[in-house]
Short mmCIF file of N, CA and C in Angstrom, two decimals:
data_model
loop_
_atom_site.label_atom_id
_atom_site.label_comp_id
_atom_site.label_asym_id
_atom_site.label_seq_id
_atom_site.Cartn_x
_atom_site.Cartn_y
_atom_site.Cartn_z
N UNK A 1 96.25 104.21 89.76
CA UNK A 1 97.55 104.63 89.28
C UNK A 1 97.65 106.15 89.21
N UNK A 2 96.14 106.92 89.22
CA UNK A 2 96.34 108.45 89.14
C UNK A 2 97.02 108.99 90.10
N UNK A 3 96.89 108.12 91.11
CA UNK A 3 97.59 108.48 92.64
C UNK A 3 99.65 108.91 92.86
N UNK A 4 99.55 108.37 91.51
CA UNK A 4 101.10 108.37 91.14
C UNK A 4 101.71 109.91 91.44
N UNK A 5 100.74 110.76 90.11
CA UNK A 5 100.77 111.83 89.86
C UNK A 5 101.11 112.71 91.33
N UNK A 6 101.02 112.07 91.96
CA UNK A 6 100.76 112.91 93.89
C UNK A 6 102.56 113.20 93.77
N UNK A 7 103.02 112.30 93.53
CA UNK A 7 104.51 112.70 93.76
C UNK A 7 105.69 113.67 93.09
N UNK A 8 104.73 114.34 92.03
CA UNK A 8 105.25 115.82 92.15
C UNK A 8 105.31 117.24 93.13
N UNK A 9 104.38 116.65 94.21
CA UNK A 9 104.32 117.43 95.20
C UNK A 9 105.54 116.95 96.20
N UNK A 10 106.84 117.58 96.49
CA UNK A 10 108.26 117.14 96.82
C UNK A 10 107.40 116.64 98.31
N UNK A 11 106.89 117.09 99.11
CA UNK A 11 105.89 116.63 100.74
C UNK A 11 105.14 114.74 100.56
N UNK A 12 105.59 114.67 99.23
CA UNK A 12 104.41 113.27 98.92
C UNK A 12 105.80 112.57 98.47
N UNK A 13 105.47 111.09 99.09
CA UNK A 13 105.69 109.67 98.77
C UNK A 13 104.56 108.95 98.66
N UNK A 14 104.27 108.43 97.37
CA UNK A 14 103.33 107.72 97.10
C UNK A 14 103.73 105.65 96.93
N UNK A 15 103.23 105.02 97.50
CA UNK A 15 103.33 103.60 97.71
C UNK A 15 102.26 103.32 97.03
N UNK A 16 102.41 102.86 95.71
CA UNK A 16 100.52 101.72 95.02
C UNK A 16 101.99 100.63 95.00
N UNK A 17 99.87 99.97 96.28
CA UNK A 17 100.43 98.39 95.84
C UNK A 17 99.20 97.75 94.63
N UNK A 18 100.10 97.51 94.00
CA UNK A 18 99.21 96.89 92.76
C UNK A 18 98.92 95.52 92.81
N UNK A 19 97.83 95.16 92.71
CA UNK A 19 97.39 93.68 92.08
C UNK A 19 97.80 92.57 91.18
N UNK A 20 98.41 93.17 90.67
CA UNK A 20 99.35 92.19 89.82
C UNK A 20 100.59 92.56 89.36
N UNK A 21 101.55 91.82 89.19
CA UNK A 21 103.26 92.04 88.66
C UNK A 21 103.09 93.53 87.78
N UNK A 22 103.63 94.60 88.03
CA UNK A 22 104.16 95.02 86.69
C UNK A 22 105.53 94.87 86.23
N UNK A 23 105.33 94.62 85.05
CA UNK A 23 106.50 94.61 84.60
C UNK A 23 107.64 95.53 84.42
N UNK A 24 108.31 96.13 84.04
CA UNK A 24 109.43 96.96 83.83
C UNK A 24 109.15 98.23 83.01
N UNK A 25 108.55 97.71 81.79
CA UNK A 25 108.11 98.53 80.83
C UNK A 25 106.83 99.31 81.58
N UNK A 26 106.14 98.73 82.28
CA UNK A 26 105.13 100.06 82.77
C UNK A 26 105.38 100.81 83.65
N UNK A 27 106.66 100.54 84.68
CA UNK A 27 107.02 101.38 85.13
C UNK A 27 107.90 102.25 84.89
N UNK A 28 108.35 101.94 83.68
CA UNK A 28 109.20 103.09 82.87
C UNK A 28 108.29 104.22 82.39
N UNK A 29 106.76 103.47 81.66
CA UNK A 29 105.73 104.12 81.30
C UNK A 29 105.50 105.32 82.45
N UNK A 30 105.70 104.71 83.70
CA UNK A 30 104.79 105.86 84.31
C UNK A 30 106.14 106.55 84.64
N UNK A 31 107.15 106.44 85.03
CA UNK A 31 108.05 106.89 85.52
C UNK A 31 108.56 108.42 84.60
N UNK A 32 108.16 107.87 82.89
CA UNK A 32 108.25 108.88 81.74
C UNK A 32 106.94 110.18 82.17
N UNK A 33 105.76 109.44 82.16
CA UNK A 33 104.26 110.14 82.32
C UNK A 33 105.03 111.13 83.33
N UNK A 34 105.50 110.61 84.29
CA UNK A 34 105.86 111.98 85.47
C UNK A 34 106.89 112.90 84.85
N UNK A 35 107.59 112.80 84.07
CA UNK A 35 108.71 113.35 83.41
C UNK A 35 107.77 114.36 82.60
N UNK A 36 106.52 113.61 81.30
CA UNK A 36 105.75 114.53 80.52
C UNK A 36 105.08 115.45 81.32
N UNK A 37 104.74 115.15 82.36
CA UNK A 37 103.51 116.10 83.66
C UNK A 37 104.58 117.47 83.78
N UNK A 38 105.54 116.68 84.05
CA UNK A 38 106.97 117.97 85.02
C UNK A 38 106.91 119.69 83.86
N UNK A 39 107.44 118.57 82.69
CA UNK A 39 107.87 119.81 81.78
C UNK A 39 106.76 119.99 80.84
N UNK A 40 105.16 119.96 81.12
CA UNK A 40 104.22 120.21 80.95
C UNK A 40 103.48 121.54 81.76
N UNK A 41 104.32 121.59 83.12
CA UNK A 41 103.65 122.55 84.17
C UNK A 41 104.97 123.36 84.12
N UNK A 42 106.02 124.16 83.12
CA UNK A 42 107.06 125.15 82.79
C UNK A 42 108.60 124.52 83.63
N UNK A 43 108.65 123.03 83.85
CA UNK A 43 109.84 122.78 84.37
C UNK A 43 109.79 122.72 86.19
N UNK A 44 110.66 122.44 86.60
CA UNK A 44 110.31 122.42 88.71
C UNK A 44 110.26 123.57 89.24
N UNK A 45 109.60 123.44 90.23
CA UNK A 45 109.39 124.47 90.93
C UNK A 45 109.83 124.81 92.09
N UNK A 46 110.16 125.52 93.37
CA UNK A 46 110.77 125.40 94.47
C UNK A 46 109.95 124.72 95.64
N UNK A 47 110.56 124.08 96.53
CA UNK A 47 109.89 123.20 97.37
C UNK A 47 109.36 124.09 98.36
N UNK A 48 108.01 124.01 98.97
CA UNK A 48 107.75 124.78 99.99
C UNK A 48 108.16 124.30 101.95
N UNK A 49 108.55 123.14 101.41
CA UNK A 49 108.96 122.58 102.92
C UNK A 49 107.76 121.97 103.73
N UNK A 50 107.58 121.53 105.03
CA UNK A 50 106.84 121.21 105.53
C UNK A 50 106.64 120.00 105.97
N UNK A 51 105.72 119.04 106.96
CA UNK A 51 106.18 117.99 107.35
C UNK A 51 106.33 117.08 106.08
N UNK A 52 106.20 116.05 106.07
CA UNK A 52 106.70 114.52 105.24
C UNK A 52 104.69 114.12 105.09
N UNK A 53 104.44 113.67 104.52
CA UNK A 53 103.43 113.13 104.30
C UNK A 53 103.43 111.87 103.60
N UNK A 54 102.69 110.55 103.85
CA UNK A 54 102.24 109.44 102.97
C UNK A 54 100.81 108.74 103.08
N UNK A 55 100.31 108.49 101.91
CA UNK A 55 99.18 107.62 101.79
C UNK A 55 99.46 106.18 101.78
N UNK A 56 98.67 105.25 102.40
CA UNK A 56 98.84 104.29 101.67
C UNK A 56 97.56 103.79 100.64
N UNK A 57 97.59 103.20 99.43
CA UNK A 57 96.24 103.09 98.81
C UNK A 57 96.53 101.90 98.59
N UNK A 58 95.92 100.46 98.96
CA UNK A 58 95.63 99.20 97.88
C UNK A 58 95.07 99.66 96.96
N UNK A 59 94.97 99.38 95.67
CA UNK A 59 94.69 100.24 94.83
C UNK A 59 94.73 101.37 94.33
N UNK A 60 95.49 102.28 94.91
CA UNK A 60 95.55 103.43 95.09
C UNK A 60 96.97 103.98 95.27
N UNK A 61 97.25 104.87 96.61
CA UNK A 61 99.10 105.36 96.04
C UNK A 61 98.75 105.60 97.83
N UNK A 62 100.04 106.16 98.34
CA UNK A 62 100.50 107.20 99.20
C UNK A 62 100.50 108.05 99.15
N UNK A 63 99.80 109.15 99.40
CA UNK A 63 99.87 110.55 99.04
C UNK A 63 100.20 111.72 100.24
N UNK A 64 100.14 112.71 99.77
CA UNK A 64 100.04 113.77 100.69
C UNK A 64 101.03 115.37 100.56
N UNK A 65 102.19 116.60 99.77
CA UNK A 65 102.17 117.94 99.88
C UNK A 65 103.56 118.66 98.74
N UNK A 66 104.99 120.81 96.76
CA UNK A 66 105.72 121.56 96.37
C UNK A 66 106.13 120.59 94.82
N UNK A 67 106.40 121.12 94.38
CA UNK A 67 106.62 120.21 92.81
C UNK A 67 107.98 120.09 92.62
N UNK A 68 108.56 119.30 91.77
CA UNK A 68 109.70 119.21 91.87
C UNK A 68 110.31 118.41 90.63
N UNK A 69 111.59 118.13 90.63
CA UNK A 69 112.32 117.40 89.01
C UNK A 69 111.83 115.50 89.08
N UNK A 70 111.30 115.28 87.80
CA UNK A 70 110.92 113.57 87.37
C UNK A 70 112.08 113.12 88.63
N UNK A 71 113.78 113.15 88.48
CA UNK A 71 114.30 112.26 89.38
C UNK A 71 114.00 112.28 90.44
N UNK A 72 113.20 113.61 91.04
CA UNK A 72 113.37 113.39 92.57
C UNK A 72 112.27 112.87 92.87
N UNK A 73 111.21 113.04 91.67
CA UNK A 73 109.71 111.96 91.34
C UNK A 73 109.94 110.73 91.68
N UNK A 74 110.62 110.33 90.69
CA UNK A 74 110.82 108.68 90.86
C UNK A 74 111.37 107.92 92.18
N UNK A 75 112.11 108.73 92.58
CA UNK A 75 112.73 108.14 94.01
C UNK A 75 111.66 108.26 95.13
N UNK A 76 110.32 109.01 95.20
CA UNK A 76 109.41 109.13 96.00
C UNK A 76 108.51 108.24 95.50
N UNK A 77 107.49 107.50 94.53
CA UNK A 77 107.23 106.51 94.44
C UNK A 77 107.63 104.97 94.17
N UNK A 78 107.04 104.07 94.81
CA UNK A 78 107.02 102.66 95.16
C UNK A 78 106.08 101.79 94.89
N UNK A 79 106.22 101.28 93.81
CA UNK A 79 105.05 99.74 93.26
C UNK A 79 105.31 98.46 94.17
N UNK A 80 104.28 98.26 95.11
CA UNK A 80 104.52 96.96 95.89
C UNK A 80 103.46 95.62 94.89
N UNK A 81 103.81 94.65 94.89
CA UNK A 81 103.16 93.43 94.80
C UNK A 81 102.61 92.80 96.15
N UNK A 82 101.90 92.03 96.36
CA UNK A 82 101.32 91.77 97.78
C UNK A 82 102.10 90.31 97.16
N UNK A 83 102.85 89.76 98.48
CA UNK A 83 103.38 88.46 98.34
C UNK A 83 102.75 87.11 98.41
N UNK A 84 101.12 87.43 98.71
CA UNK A 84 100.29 86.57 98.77
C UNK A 84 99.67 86.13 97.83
N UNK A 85 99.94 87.08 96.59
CA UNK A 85 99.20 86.67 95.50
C UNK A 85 99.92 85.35 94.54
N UNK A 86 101.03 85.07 95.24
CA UNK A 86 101.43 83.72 94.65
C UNK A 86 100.98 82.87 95.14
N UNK A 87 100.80 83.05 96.70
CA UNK A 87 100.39 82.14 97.36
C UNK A 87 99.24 81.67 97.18
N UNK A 88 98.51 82.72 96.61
CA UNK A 88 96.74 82.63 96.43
C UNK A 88 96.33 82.67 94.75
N UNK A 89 97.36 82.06 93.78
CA UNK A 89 97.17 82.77 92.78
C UNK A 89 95.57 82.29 91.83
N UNK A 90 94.96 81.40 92.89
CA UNK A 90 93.78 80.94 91.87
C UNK A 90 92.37 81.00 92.37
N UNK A 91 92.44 82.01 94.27
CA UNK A 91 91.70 82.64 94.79
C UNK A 91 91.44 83.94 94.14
N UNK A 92 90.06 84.58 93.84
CA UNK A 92 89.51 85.57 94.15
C UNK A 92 89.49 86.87 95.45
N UNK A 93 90.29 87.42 95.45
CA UNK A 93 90.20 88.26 96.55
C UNK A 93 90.91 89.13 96.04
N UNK A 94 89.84 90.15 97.17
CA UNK A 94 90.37 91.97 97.22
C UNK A 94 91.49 92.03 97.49
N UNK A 95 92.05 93.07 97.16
CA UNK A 95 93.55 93.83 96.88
C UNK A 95 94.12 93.31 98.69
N UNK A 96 93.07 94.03 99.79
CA UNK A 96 93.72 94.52 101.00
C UNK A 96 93.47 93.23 101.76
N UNK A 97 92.75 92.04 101.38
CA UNK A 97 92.94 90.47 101.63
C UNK A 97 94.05 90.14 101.46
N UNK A 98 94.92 90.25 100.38
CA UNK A 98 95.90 89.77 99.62
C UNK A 98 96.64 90.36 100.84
N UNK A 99 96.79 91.88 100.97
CA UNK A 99 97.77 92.49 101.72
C UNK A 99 97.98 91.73 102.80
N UNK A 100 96.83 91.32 103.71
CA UNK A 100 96.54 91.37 105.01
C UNK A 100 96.83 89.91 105.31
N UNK A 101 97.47 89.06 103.83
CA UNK A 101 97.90 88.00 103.93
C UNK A 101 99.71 87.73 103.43
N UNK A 102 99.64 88.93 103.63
CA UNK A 102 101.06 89.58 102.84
C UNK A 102 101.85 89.90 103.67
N UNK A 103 103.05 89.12 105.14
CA UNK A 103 103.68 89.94 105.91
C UNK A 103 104.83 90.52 105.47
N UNK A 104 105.31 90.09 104.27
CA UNK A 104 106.69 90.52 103.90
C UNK A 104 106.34 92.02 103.36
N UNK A 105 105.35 91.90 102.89
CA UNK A 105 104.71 93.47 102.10
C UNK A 105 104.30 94.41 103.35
N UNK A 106 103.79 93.71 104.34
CA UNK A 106 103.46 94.78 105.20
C UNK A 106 104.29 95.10 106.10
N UNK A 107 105.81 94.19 105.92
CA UNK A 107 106.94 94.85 106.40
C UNK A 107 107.31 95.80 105.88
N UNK A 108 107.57 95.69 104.51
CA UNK A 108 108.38 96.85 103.42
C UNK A 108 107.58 97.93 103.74
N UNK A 109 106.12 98.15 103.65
CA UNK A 109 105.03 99.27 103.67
C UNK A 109 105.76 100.17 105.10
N UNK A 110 105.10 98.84 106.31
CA UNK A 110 105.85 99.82 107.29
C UNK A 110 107.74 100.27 107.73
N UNK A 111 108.39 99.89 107.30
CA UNK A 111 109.50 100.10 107.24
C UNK A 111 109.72 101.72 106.11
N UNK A 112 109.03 101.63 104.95
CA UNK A 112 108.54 102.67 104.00
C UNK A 112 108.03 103.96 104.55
N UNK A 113 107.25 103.51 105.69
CA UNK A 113 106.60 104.39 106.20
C UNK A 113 106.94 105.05 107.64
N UNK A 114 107.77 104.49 108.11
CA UNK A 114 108.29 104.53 109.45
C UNK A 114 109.28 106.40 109.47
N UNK A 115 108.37 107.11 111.05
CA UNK A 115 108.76 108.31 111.31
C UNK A 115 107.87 109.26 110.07
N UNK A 116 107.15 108.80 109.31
CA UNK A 116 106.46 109.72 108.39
C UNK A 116 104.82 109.87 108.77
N UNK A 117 104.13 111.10 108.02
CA UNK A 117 102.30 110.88 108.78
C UNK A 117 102.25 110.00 107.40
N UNK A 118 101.02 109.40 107.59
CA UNK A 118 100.87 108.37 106.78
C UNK A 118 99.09 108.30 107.03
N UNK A 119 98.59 107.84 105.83
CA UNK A 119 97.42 107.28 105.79
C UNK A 119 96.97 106.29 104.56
N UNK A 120 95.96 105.60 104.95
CA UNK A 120 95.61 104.64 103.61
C UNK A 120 94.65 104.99 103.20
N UNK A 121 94.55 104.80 101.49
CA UNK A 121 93.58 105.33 100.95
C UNK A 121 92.64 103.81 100.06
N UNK A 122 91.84 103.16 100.42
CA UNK A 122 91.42 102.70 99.62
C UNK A 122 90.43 102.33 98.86
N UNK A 123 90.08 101.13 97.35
CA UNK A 123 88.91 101.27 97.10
C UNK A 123 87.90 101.56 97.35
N UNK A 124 87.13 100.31 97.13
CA UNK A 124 85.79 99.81 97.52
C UNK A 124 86.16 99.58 98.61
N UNK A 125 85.20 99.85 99.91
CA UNK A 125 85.74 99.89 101.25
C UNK A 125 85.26 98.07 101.26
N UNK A 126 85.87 97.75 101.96
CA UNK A 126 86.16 96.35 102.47
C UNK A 126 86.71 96.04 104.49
N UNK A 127 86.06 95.03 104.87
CA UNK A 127 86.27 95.05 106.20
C UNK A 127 87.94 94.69 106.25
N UNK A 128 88.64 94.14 105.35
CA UNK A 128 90.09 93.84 105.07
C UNK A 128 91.13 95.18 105.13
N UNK A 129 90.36 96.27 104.54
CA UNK A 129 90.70 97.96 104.63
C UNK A 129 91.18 97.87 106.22
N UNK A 130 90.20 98.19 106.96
CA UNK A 130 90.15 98.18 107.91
C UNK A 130 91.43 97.63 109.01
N UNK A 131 91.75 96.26 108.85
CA UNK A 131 92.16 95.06 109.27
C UNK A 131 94.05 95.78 108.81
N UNK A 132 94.35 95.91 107.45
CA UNK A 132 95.39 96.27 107.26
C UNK A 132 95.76 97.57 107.56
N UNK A 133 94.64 98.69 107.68
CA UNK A 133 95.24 99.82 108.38
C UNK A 133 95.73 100.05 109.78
N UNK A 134 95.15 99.21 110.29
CA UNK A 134 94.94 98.61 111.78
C UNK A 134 96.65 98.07 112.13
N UNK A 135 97.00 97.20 111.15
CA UNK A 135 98.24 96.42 111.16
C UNK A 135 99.37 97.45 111.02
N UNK A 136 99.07 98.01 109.83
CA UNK A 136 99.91 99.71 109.95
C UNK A 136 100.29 100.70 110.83
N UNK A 137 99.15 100.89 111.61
CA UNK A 137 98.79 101.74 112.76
C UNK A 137 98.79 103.01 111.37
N UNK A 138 98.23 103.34 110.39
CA UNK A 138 97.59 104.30 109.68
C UNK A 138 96.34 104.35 109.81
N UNK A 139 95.57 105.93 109.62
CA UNK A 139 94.33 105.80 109.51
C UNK A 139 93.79 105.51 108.02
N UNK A 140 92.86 105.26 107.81
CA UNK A 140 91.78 104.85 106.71
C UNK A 140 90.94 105.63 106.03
N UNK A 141 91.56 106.53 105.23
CA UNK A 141 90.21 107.80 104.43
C UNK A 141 89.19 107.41 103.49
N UNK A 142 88.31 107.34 104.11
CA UNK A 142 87.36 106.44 103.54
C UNK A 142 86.17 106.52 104.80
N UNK A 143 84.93 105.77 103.90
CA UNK A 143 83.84 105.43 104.80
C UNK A 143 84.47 104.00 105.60
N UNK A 144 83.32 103.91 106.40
CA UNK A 144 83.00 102.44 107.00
C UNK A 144 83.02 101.33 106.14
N UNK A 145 83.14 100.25 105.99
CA UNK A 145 82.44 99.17 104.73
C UNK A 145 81.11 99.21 104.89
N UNK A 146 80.71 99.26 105.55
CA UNK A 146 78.95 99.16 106.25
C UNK A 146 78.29 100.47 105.63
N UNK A 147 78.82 101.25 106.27
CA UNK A 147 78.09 102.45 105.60
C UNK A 147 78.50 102.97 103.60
N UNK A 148 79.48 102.27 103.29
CA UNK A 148 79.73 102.41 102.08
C UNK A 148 78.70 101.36 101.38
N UNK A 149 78.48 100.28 101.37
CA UNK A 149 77.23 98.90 101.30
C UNK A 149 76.16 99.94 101.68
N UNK A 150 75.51 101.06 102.40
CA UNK A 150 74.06 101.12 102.28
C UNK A 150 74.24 102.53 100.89
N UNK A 151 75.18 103.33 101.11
CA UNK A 151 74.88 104.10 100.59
C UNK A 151 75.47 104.60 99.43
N UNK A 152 76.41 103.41 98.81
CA UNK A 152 77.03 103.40 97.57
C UNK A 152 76.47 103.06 96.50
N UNK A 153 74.75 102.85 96.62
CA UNK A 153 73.80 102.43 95.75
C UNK A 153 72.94 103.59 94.79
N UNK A 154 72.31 103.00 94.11
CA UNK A 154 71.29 104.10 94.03
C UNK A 154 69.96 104.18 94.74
N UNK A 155 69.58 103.37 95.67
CA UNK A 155 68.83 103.26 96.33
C UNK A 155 69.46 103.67 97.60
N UNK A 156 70.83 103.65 98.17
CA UNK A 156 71.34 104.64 98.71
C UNK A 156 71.65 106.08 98.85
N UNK A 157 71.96 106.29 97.21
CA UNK A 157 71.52 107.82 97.07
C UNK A 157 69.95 108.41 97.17
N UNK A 158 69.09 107.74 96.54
CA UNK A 158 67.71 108.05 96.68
C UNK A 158 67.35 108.49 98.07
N UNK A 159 68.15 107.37 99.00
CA UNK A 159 67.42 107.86 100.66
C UNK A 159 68.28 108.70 101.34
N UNK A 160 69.80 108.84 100.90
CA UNK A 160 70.23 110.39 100.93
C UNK A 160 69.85 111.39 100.64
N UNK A 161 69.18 111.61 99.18
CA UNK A 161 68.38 112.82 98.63
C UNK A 161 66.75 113.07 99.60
N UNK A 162 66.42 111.77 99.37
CA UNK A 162 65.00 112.07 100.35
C UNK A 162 65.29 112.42 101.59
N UNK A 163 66.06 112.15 102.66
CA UNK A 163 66.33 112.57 103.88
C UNK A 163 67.18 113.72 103.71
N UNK A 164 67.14 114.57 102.94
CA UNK A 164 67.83 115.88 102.64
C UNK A 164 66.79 116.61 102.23
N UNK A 165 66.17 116.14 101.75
CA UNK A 165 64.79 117.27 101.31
C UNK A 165 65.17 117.37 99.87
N UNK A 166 65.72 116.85 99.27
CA UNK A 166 65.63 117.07 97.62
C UNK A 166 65.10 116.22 96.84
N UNK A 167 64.48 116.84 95.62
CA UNK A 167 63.51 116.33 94.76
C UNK A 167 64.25 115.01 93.76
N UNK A 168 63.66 114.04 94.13
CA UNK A 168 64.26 113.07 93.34
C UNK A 168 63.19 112.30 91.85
N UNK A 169 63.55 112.23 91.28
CA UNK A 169 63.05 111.22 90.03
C UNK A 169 62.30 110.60 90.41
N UNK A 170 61.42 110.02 90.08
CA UNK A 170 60.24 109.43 90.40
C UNK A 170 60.77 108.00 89.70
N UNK A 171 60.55 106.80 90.52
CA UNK A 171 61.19 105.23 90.43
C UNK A 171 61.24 104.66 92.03
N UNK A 172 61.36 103.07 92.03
CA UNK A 172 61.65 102.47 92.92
C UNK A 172 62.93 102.38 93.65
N UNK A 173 62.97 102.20 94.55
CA UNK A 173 64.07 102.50 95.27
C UNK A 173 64.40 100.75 96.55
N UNK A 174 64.93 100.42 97.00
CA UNK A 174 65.27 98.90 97.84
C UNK A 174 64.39 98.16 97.02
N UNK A 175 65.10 97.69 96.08
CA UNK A 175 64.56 96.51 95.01
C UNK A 175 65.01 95.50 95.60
N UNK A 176 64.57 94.23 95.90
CA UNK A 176 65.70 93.48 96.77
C UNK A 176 64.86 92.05 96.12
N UNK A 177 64.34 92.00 95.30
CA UNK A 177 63.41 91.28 94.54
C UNK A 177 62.68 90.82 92.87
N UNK A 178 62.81 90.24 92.40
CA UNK A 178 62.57 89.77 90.84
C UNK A 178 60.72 90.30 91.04
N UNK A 179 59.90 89.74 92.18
CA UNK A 179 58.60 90.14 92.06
C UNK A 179 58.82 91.91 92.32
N UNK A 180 59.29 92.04 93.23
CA UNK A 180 59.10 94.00 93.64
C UNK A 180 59.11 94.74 92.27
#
């Protein structure tokens, strides 16, 4: 939801699709939060111009470039629901599963996004990331899923630090075992 905050920059439209319904009241909540941010930083500021930018984030927002007044805030962000999650409501699955089972959502997204640069930003990388950026035709800022799985560990960091030449803590490292 921090991703929100992006849309005081007048260059940013931010899209979080969220995981579950919000209701009314939290998006008033945040819709206010951008209002407290505005006249927290001495009131708006002048726009610097420049292309259009968007993120897309499952979990995350649309982001991307001048500050500007809460109304013209609010009209640049967009809370999507993935339409699959009714469909799926008693499955387990990641945000960008849901999406990637979601065509009405990934109409609105690209219709949202259409003639703008655009990219997706999301979690925990997932091969589903992938799959829905793909469907977008956005790119994906982020690792691989593969390479996020070896080295999002601490036994991933350990063999980052050791293959860097830095001194690490002394402990085990690929525990993959109750005996090890």
């Amino acid at each position: 939801m921090g991703r929100l905050c992006d849309v005081r920059d007048e260059n940013v439209q931010v899209i979080y699709v969220s995981p579950v319904r919000l209701g009314d009241d939290l998006f008033q909540y945040y819709t206010r939060l951008l209002g407290l941010q505005q006249r927290g930083q001495g009131g708006p500021q002048e726009a610097t111009g420049g292309p259009q930018e968007a993120t897309v984030d499952p979990g995350g927002g649309w982001g991307g470039g001048a500050r500007t007044t809460q109304a013209s805030c609010t009209k640049r962000f967009t809370i999507l629901t993935p339409d699959a999650l009714e469909d799926f409501p008693t499955h387990n699955m990641c945000l960008s599963t849901l999406l990637k089972y979601s065509p009405r959502t990934l109409r609105r997204i690209r219709n949202l996004i259409q003639g703008q640069h655009a990219y997706m930003v999301g979690g925990v990388a997932h091969l589903d990331d992938l799959a829905v950026a793909d469907e977008l035709g956005v790119p994906l800022l982020g690792p691989e899923p593969a390479v996020a799985r070896l080295y999002s560990t601490k036994s991933g960091g350990r063999r980052i630090f050791t293959g860097a030449g830095v001194t690490v803590p002394p402990g085990q490292w690929d525990i993959y075992s109750l005996q090890q």
